[in-house]
Amino acid sequence: MSEQNPAELAAKFVNYTSKHIFLTGKAGTGKTTFLRNLIELTHKKAVIAAPTGIAAINAAGVTIHSLFQLPFGTYLPKAPAAEGDHYNQQYNTPKSIVRHLNMTASKRKVLTDMELLIIDEVSMLRADLLDAIDMVLRYIRRNNAASFGGVQVLFIGDLHQLPPVVKSTEWSLLGQFYNSAYFFDALALQNNPPIYIELEKIYRQADEVFINLLNNLRNNQVTAQDVALLDKYYKADFKPSIDDKYITLTTHNNKADALNKQSLEELKAPSFLYVAKIEDDFSEYAYPAEHILELKVGAQVMFIKNDPTGEQRFFNGKIAVVTSLRTDTIEVETEGTREKIVLEKYTWKNIKYTTDKVTGEIEEELVGTFTQYPLKLAWAITVHKSQGLTFDRAIIDIGSAFAPGQIYVALSRLRSLDGLILTSQISGSGIRQDQNVSFFSKTKESQENLVTQIRTESDVFLRSYLLQCFDLAPLDNYVYEHVHSYTKDINKSAKQKHVKWAGQLLKDLTEVKANASKFLAQIQRMYEVKTEKGMAALLERTIAAENYFNPLLVGFSKRIFERMELVKLDKQVTAYLTELLEMEALFYDQFKKIRKATALLNATINGAEFTKKDVNALLSQAERAAVMEKVFAVPGKLDFTAKKTKSTKTKTAVKKEKAPKVDTKEVSLELHKEGKTIAEIARDRKMVVGTIEGHLAHYVAKQEIAAKDIIGSKKLDKILKTIRELKTMQMNPIREHLGRDYSFGEIKIGLAAYLAEGE
């Protein structure tokens, strides 16, 4: 048997099985690269999510809470025991979440269509949150029989890095249901555990001694020799010279901020301030860079993105020194070279997932952007924020207050031990990993077992996929429910005219479904013959079935589109047209499934890869796009993915939709001038308060509105006083000084006022 790369095995498990997968690997083994490549190639409808806003932005996905509309806090699979001390604690249960699940049709469709859920940075994912995801998917997809409602889940992350955060009060509740807070102890995975695959080739380190040390840290096998080796790098009072390009890794934000602030103040050059441009919806809690970046010539900085030009002039974590500054230009010299780089701003995207009305595929929709120079001050950084970065030299100052995994994360940022300085000694007892993680890591299969397992699982997946794609029962049930939704209610009289047409549609579909059921029985029988001849016969029969069923499905779609043209002649029928459009989308989706099933079977028999490109090549969208354009050529906006409302749109609303797009900040400004509060503007515009505060801060900086009119004179004076006392414009230290009575949005407005003063 030929040796297979673990990344290739993982991709095969994703693409050709329905098994959940846990993809892990030491720092620097290429987990992020795997994710990017997978999204480009997989034929499955995939969605990326992450536990935090910053992790989601970095993974080019969305947060778990926003995707599944989950409340923050503890989730319990059922009410806790009566005798527990839970009466003063807040928690959510399946009933409470479902009761408040006000999900748009667009989001429901994404969750219904999704075939693959990718969760990045899974070390931080709590077991109870994963069970909440499982519950919502089962509920929305109406599939309580399969974990996650039949969605395959790919978990990516390194459990030897940062653990999930659980307060002791929360654990008093969670401990009744879970062995640990880690994702792998979720109830949803107990009967369907993920395949454990580890990427092993390290791209960051080449030094075998260092690699062995890191392995021992991960595996709870730290030896006396390892401790002695680390002790060689202990220098308690080490103070680097400014030319040494060391970065200090510490445990807390305030310590890192203080080190950066102090170092920046020591430079005699003048400060330059660079304000990020934030457009539309981008939460301040997910800002991937400083909102206001303060720099001086001589400042030590770090790149926080790889070079977007592809020229590899710098990478995420590369240290540099600022050599020249102007109001609109930053020039730096990178570590280890004499090359000077004039930087361009980088735009981070905030996306949401939606369903394309023409193709029916899940696609990303841009909802906001954050544009800033991809730099941050780099005399110090927290261990938490260093994940994914690579350094040549680092001072590690983590003392005794650290979670399991922080020492490993900190050390694994380095390319080699040559660049290591420890300012606190590390004992063998202080670097043990969590026993739950060690136990779970023992479930990792050998490569031989994985190769055998993938053959079995891909066979099961293909058979199941064929049966699913030719099963017309769900479509028949949907049309049955649609037909029985016609009533003689006066408010639905426009719809009632078409009841006979709908009845005939159901009758004809039921006949086709009966034939499909006979073909499903044939698949069951023919799939038992696993010989080359047997599989060839199955392919031949499947192609014949596609040639029979798909023209019929196209015919049903055509009948619905023709009926919509008749319906459009009546008034106030938007709701009914939307129902018809949704029903047609299901016929089209069934058509696509059958096309894809045949192509996937063909590729498998011939030993060929089947990718997203192959799926796209199956479907010619030009004709469908023309039909859909005709469908939407009606007064008002037809969109089955929009949230349904009780009333239809007025002519005034139509005119507003056709108006040229205005700057979203200007809309907030006008509403502010009308006397509305920030909370009222946010509610009216369906945006978060922080976004509106960012809009108004823009006009405060331009001196078009007064900061005191927004946050009041008292708060403004206190913020301005703090900025002058701390001599910084970084929001975190200002917030820590002021306390939680001041939001980041209020501080942002205060900073804008400070900039407007020109101090």
PDB file of N, CA and C in Angstrom, residues 321-325 329-333 340-343:
ATOM      1  N   VAL A 321      10.844  47.055  11.271  1.00  0.00           N
ATOM      2  CA  VAL A 321      11.032  48.344  11.945  1.00  0.00           C
ATOM      3  C   VAL A 321      10.528  49.446  11.019  1.00  0.00           C
ATOM      4  N   VAL A 322       9.806  50.398  11.583  1.00  0.00           N
ATOM      5  CA  VAL A 322       9.287  51.518  10.792  1.00  0.00           C
ATOM      6  C   VAL A 322      10.451  52.440  10.433  1.00  0.00           C
ATOM      7  N   THR A 323      10.607  52.733   9.133  1.00  0.00           N
ATOM      8  CA  THR A 323      11.720  53.580   8.672  1.00  0.00           C
ATOM      9  C   THR A 323      11.264  54.950   8.189  1.00  0.00           C
ATOM     10  N   SER A 324       9.999  55.070   7.789  1.00  0.00           N
ATOM     11  CA  SER A 324       9.511  56.362   7.304  1.00  0.00           C
ATOM     12  C   SER A 324       7.992  56.414   7.455  1.00  0.00           C
ATOM     13  N   LEU A 325       7.490  57.589   7.854  1.00  0.00           N
ATOM     14  CA  LEU A 325       6.048  57.765   8.023  1.00  0.00           C
ATOM     15  C   LEU A 325       5.598  59.089   7.427  1.00  0.00           C
ATOM     16  N   THR A 329       1.383  57.176   4.181  1.00  0.00           N
ATOM     17  CA  THR A 329       2.402  56.206   3.770  1.00  0.00           C
ATOM     18  C   THR A 329       3.119  55.637   4.982  1.00  0.00           C
ATOM     19  N   ILE A 330       3.327  54.320   4.968  1.00  0.00           N
ATOM     20  CA  ILE A 330       4.152  53.648   5.980  1.00  0.00           C
ATOM     21  C   ILE A 330       5.222  52.847   5.252  1.00  0.00           C
ATOM     22  N   GLU A 331       6.485  53.099   5.627  1.00  0.00           N
ATOM     23  CA  GLU A 331       7.593  52.323   5.064  1.00  0.00           C
ATOM     24  C   GLU A 331       8.276  51.573   6.201  1.00  0.00           C
ATOM     25  N   VAL A 332       8.548  50.278   5.984  1.00  0.00           N
ATOM     26  CA  VAL A 332       9.208  49.470   7.013  1.00  0.00           C
ATOM     27  C   VAL A 332      10.376  48.706   6.405  1.00  0.00           C
ATOM     28  N   GLU A 333      11.288  48.301   7.282  1.00  0.00           N
ATOM     29  CA  GLU A 333      12.395  47.426   6.877  1.00  0.00           C
ATOM     30  C   GLU A 333      12.226  46.115   7.620  1.00  0.00           C
ATOM     31  N   LYS A 340      13.337  47.532   2.039  1.00  0.00           N
ATOM     32  CA  LYS A 340      12.322  48.458   2.550  1.00  0.00           C
ATOM     33  C   LYS A 340      11.031  48.244   1.768  1.00  0.00           C
ATOM     34  N   ILE A 341       9.927  48.215   2.506  1.00  0.00           N
ATOM     35  CA  ILE A 341       8.622  47.949   1.900  1.00  0.00           C
ATOM     36  C   ILE A 341       7.691  49.114   2.194  1.00  0.00           C
ATOM     37  N   VAL A 342       7.085  49.658   1.144  1.00  0.00           N
ATOM     38  CA  VAL A 342       6.032  50.656   1.318  1.00  0.00           C
ATOM     39  C   VAL A 342       4.721  49.890   1.357  1.00  0.00           C
ATOM     40  N   LEU A 343       4.039  49.969   2.490  1.00  0.00           N
ATOM     41  CA  LEU A 343       2.867  49.124   2.720  1.00  0.00           C
ATOM     42  C   LEU A 343       1.604  49.673   2.076  1.00  0.00           C
TER      43      LEU A 343
END
